[in-house]
Coordinates of C-alpha atoms and ligand atoms in Angstrom, one line a residue:
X1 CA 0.0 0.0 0.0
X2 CA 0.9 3.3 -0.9
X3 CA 2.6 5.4 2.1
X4 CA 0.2 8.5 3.7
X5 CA 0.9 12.0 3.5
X6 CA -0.4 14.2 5.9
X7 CA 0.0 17.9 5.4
X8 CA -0.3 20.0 8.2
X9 CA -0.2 23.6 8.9
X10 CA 2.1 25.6 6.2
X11 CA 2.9 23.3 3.4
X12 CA 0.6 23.8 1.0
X13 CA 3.8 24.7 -1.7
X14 CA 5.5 21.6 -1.0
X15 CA 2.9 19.1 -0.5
X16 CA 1.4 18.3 -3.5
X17 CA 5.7 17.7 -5.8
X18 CA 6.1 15.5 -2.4
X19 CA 2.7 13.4 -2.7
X20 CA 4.2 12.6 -6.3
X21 CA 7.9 12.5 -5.4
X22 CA 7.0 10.0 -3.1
X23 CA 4.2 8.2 -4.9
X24 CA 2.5 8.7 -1.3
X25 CA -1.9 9.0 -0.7
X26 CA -2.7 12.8 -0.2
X27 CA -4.2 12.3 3.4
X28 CA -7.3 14.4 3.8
X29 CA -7.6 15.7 7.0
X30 CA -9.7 17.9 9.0
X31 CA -7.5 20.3 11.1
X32 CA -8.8 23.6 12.3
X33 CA -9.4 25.7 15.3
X34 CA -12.2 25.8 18.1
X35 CA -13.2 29.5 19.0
X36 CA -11.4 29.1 22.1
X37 CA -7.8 28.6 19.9
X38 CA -7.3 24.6 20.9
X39 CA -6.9 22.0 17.9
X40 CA -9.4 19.8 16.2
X41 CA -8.2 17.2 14.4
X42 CA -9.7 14.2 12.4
X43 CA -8.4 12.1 9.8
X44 CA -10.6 11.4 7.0
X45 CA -8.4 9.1 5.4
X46 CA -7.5 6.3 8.1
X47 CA -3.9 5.4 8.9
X48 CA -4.3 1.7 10.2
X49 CA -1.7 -0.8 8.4
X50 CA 0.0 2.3 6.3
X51 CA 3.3 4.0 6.4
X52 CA 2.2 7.6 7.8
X53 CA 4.6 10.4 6.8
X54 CA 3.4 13.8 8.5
X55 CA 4.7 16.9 6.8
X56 CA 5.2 19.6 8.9
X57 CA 5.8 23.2 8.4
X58 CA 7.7 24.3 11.8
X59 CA 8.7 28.0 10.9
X60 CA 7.7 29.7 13.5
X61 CA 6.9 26.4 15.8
X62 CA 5.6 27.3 19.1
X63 CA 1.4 27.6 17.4
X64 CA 1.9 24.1 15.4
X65 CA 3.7 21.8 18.1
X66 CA 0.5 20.9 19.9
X67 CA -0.9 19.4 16.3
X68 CA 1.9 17.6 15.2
X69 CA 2.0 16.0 18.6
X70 CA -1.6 15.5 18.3
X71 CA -1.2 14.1 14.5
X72 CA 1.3 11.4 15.4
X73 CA -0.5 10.0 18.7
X74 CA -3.9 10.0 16.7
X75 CA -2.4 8.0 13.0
X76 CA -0.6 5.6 16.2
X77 CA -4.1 4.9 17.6
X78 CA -5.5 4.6 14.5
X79 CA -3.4 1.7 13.9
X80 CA -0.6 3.3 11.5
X81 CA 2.3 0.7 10.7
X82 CA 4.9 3.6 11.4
X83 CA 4.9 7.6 11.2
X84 CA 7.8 9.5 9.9
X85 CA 7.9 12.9 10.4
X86 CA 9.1 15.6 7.3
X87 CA 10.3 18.7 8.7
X88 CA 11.6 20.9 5.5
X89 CA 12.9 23.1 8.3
X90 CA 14.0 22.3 11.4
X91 CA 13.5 24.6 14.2
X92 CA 15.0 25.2 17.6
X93 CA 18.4 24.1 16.3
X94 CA 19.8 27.5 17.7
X95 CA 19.9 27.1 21.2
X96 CA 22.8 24.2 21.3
X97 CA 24.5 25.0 25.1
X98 CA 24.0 27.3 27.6
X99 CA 25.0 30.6 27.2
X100 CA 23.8 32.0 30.7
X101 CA 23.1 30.6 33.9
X102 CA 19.3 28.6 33.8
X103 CA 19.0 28.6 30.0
X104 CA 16.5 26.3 28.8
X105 CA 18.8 23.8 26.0
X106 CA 15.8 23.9 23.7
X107 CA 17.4 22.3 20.6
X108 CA 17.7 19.1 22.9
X109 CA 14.4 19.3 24.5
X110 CA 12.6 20.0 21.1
X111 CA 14.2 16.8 20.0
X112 CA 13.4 14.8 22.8
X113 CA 9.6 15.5 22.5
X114 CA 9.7 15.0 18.5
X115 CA 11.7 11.9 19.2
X116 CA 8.7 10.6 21.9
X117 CA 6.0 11.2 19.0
X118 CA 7.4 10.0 15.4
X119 CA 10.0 6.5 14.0
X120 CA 11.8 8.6 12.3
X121 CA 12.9 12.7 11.1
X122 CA 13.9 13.9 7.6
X123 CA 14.6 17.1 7.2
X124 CA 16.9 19.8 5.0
X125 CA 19.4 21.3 5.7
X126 CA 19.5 22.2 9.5
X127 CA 21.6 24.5 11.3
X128 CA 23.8 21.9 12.7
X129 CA 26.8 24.4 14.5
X130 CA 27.8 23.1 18.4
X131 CA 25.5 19.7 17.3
X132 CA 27.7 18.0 14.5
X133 CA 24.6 15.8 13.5
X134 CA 21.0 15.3 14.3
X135 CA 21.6 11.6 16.2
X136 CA 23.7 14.2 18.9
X137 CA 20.2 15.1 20.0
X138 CA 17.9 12.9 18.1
X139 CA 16.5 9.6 19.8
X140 CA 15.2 8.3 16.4
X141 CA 16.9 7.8 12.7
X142 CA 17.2 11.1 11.9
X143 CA 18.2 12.5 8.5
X144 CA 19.6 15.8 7.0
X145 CA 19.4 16.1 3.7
X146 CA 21.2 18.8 1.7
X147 CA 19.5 21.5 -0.6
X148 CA 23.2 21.7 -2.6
X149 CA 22.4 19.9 -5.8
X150 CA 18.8 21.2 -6.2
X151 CA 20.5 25.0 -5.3
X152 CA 23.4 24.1 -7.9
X153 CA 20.9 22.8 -10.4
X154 CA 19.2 26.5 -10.2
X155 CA 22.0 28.6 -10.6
X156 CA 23.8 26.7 -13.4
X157 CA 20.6 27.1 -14.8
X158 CA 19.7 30.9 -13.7
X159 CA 23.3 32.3 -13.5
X160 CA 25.4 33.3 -16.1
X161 CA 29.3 33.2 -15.1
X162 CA 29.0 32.8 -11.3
X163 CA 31.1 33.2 -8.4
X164 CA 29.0 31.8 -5.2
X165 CA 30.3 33.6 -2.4
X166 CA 29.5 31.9 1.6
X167 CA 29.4 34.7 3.7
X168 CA 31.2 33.2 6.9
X169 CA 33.4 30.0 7.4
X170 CA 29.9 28.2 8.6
X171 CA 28.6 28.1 5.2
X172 CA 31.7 26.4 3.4
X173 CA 30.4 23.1 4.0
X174 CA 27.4 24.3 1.8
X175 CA 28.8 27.1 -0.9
X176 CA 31.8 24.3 -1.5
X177 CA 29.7 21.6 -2.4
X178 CA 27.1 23.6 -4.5
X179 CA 30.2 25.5 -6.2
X180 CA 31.8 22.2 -7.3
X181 CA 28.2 20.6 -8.2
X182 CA 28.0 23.4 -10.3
X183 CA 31.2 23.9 -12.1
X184 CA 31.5 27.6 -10.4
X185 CA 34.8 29.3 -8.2
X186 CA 33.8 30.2 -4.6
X187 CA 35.0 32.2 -2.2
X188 CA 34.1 32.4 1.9
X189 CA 34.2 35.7 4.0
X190 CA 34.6 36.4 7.3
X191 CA 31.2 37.0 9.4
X192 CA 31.4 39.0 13.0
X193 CA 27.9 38.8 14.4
X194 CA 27.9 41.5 17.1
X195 CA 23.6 41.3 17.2
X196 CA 20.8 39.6 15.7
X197 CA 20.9 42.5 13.0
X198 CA 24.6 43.8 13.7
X199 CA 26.7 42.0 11.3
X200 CA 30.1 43.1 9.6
X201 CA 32.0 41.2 6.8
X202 CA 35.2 41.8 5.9
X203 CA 36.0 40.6 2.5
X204 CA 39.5 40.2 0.5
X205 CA 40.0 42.4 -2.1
X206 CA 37.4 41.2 -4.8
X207 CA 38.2 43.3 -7.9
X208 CA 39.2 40.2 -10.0
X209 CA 35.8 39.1 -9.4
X210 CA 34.5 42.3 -11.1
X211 CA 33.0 40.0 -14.4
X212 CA 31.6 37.4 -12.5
X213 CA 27.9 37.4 -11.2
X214 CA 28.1 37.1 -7.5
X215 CA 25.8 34.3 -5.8
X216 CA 25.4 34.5 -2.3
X217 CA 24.8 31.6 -0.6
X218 CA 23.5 30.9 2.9
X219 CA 21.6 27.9 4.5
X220 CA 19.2 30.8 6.0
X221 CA 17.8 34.3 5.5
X222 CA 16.5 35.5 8.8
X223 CA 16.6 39.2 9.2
X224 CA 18.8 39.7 5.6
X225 CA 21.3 40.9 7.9
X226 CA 24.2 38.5 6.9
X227 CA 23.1 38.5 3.3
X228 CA 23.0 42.8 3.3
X229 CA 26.2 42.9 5.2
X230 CA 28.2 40.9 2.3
X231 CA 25.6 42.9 -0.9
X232 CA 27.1 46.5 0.7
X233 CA 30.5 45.0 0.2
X234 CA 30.5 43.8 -2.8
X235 CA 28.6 47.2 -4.3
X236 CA 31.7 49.4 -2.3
X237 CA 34.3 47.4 -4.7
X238 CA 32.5 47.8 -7.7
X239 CA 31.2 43.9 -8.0
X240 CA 27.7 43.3 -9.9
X241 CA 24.3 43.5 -7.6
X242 CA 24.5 39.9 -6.6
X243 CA 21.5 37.1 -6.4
X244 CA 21.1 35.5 -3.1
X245 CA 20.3 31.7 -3.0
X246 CA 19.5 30.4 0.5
X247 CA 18.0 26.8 1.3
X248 CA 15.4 28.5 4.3
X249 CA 13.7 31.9 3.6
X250 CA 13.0 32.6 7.0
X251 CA 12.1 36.3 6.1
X252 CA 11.8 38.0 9.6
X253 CA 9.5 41.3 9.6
X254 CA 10.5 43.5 6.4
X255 CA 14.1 41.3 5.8
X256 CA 12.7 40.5 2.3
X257 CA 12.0 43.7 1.1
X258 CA 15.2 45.7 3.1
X259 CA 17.7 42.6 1.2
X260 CA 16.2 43.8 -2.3
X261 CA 16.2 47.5 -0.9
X262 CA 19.8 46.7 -0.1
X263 CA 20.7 46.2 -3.3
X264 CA 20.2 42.2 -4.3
X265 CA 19.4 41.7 -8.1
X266 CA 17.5 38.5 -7.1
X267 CA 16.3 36.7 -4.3
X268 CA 15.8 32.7 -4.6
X269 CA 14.9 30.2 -1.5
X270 CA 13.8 26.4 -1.6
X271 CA 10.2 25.3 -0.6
X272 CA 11.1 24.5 2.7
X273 CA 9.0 27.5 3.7
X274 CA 6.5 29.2 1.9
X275 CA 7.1 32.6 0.5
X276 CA 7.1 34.4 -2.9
X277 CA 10.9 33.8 -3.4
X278 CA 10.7 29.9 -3.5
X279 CA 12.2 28.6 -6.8
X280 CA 14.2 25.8 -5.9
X281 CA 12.2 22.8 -5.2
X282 CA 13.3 20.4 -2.7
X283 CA 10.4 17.7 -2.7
X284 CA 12.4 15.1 -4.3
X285 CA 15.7 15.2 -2.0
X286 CA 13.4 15.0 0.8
X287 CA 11.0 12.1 -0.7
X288 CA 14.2 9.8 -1.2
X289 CA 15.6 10.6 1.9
X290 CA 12.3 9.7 3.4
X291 CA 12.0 6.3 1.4
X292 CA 15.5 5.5 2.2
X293 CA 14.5 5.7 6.2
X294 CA 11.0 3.9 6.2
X295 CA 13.0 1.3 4.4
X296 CA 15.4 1.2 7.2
X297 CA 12.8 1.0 10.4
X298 CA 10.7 -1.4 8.4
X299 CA 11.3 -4.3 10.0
X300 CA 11.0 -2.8 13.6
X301 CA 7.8 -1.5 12.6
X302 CA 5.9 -4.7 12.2
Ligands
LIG401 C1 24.4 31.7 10.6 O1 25.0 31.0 11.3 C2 23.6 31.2 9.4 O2 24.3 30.3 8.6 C3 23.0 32.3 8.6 O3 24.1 33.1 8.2 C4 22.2 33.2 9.5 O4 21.1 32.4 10.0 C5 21.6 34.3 8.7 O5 20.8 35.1 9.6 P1 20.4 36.6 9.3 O6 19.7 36.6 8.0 O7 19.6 37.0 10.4 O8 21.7 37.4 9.2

């Protein structure tokens, strides 16, 4: 039997390339809101005997954790064979130690309470810093899956004569592997973050990069700060306005619109999160990774 997708809240732009990506039943569910704010939730389409792969859009988490708790333990009763969990971002990766006395860790306690609910996690791309994998905190077979080759894909496509750029010595791991997917030259900057939205680069000297169009590339936009920090740079040495490519458009308040005011020529994101931007399309790195890990928990499932 066919596995079972369940959409919940914020993935209408992914859901439908990941139904066919996986070759998965579109659950229909019926998931709203009682006038006093708690979650009603039915499944139409019953679970029992089937594969259940909840899709999750967890931007912005803290309004959508009750459903997605409430999603698993409901397809469990109903008798589902196993239930995966696709997170196309990952949230609460941030918070990896304590910084100050009595700081909650909430990148491990997110993961115990998704690891209590679902078999298994795939997701894209998550901000793995202090936590070199997802099984550091992760109780289940968990799976990060990289954006690179669908981002590459785009800007050999999009770009003419690129030079990716990764704005701090985080992002090598990702600018490297799109750049040589691609066929491109990169370069990586150096990032001091002195505030969520006070961020200086200091690039090389770039003018031999004056005939190249530069692509920026960063797992996340959140505020634009990082990405507007690098686009001032480049303008002040005379390099091209540059396009910037990022697996997560976070977008927070206005970031969208001050990185184009800023000076960006274009903007491009993946589907992990809905927004106008989205023109990379992730579905089918996440449906294989998501085959390749019901396959694996099969026979502990039965
Ligand atoms: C940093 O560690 C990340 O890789 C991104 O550079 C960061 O999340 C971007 O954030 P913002 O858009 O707020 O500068």
């Amino acid at each position: 039997m066919k596995p079972l997708l369940v959409p919940l809240q914020d993935t209408a732009q992914i859901s439908g390339p990941l139904a066919s990506a996986l070759d998965a039943e579109m659950a229909d569910i019926d998931l709203r809101r009682f006038p006093d704010g708690e979650t009603y939730l039915r499944f139409d389409t019953l679970p029992e005997g089937r594969d259940v792969i909840l899709l999750a859009g967890l931007c912005h988490p803290d309004a959508k954790l009750p459903t997605l708790v409430f999603a698993a333990q409901t397809a469990r009763a109903l008798g589902a064979a196993s239930v995966g969990l696709v997170a196309p971002y990952l949230p609460y990766m941030r918070q990896d130690r304590v910084f100050r006395p009595g700081e909650a860790v909430t990148s491990v306690q997110f993961a115990k309470l998704v690891s209590s609910c679902v078999d298994w996690l795939v997701t894209i791309d998550p901000h793995l810093h202090r936590w070199h994998a997802l099984s550091d905190i992760y109780d289940i077979p968990a799976r990060a899956a990289h954006a690179a080759p669908a981002m590459a894909a785009w800007i050999s496509r999009e770009v003419d004569h690129p030079l990716l750029i990764g704005p701090d010595a985080e992002s090598e791991q990702w600018v490297s592997e799109i750049a040589s997917l691609a066929g491109a030259e990169h370069i990586v900057l150096t990032k001091t973050r002195h505030g969520d939205r006070d961020v200086d680069i200091s690039p090389p000297d770039l003018g031999k990069w004056r005939h190249h169009t530069p692509v920026i590339v960063d797992d996340t936009i959140s505020t634009a700060s990082t990405m507007m920090a690098v686009t001032r740079q480049l303008a002040e040495q005379g390099l091209r306005p540059p396009t910037c490519c990022a697996a997560h458009g976070v977008f927070a308040d206005g970031a969208f619109e001050a990185l184009l005011q800023a000076g960006a020529a274009r903007i491009v994101t993946s589907n992990t999160i809905s927004h106008p931007s989205n023109g990379i399309d992730v579905s089918g790195i996440l449906a294989s990774a998501a085959n390749g890990l019901i396959e694996e928990i099969r026979p502990s499932s039965r």
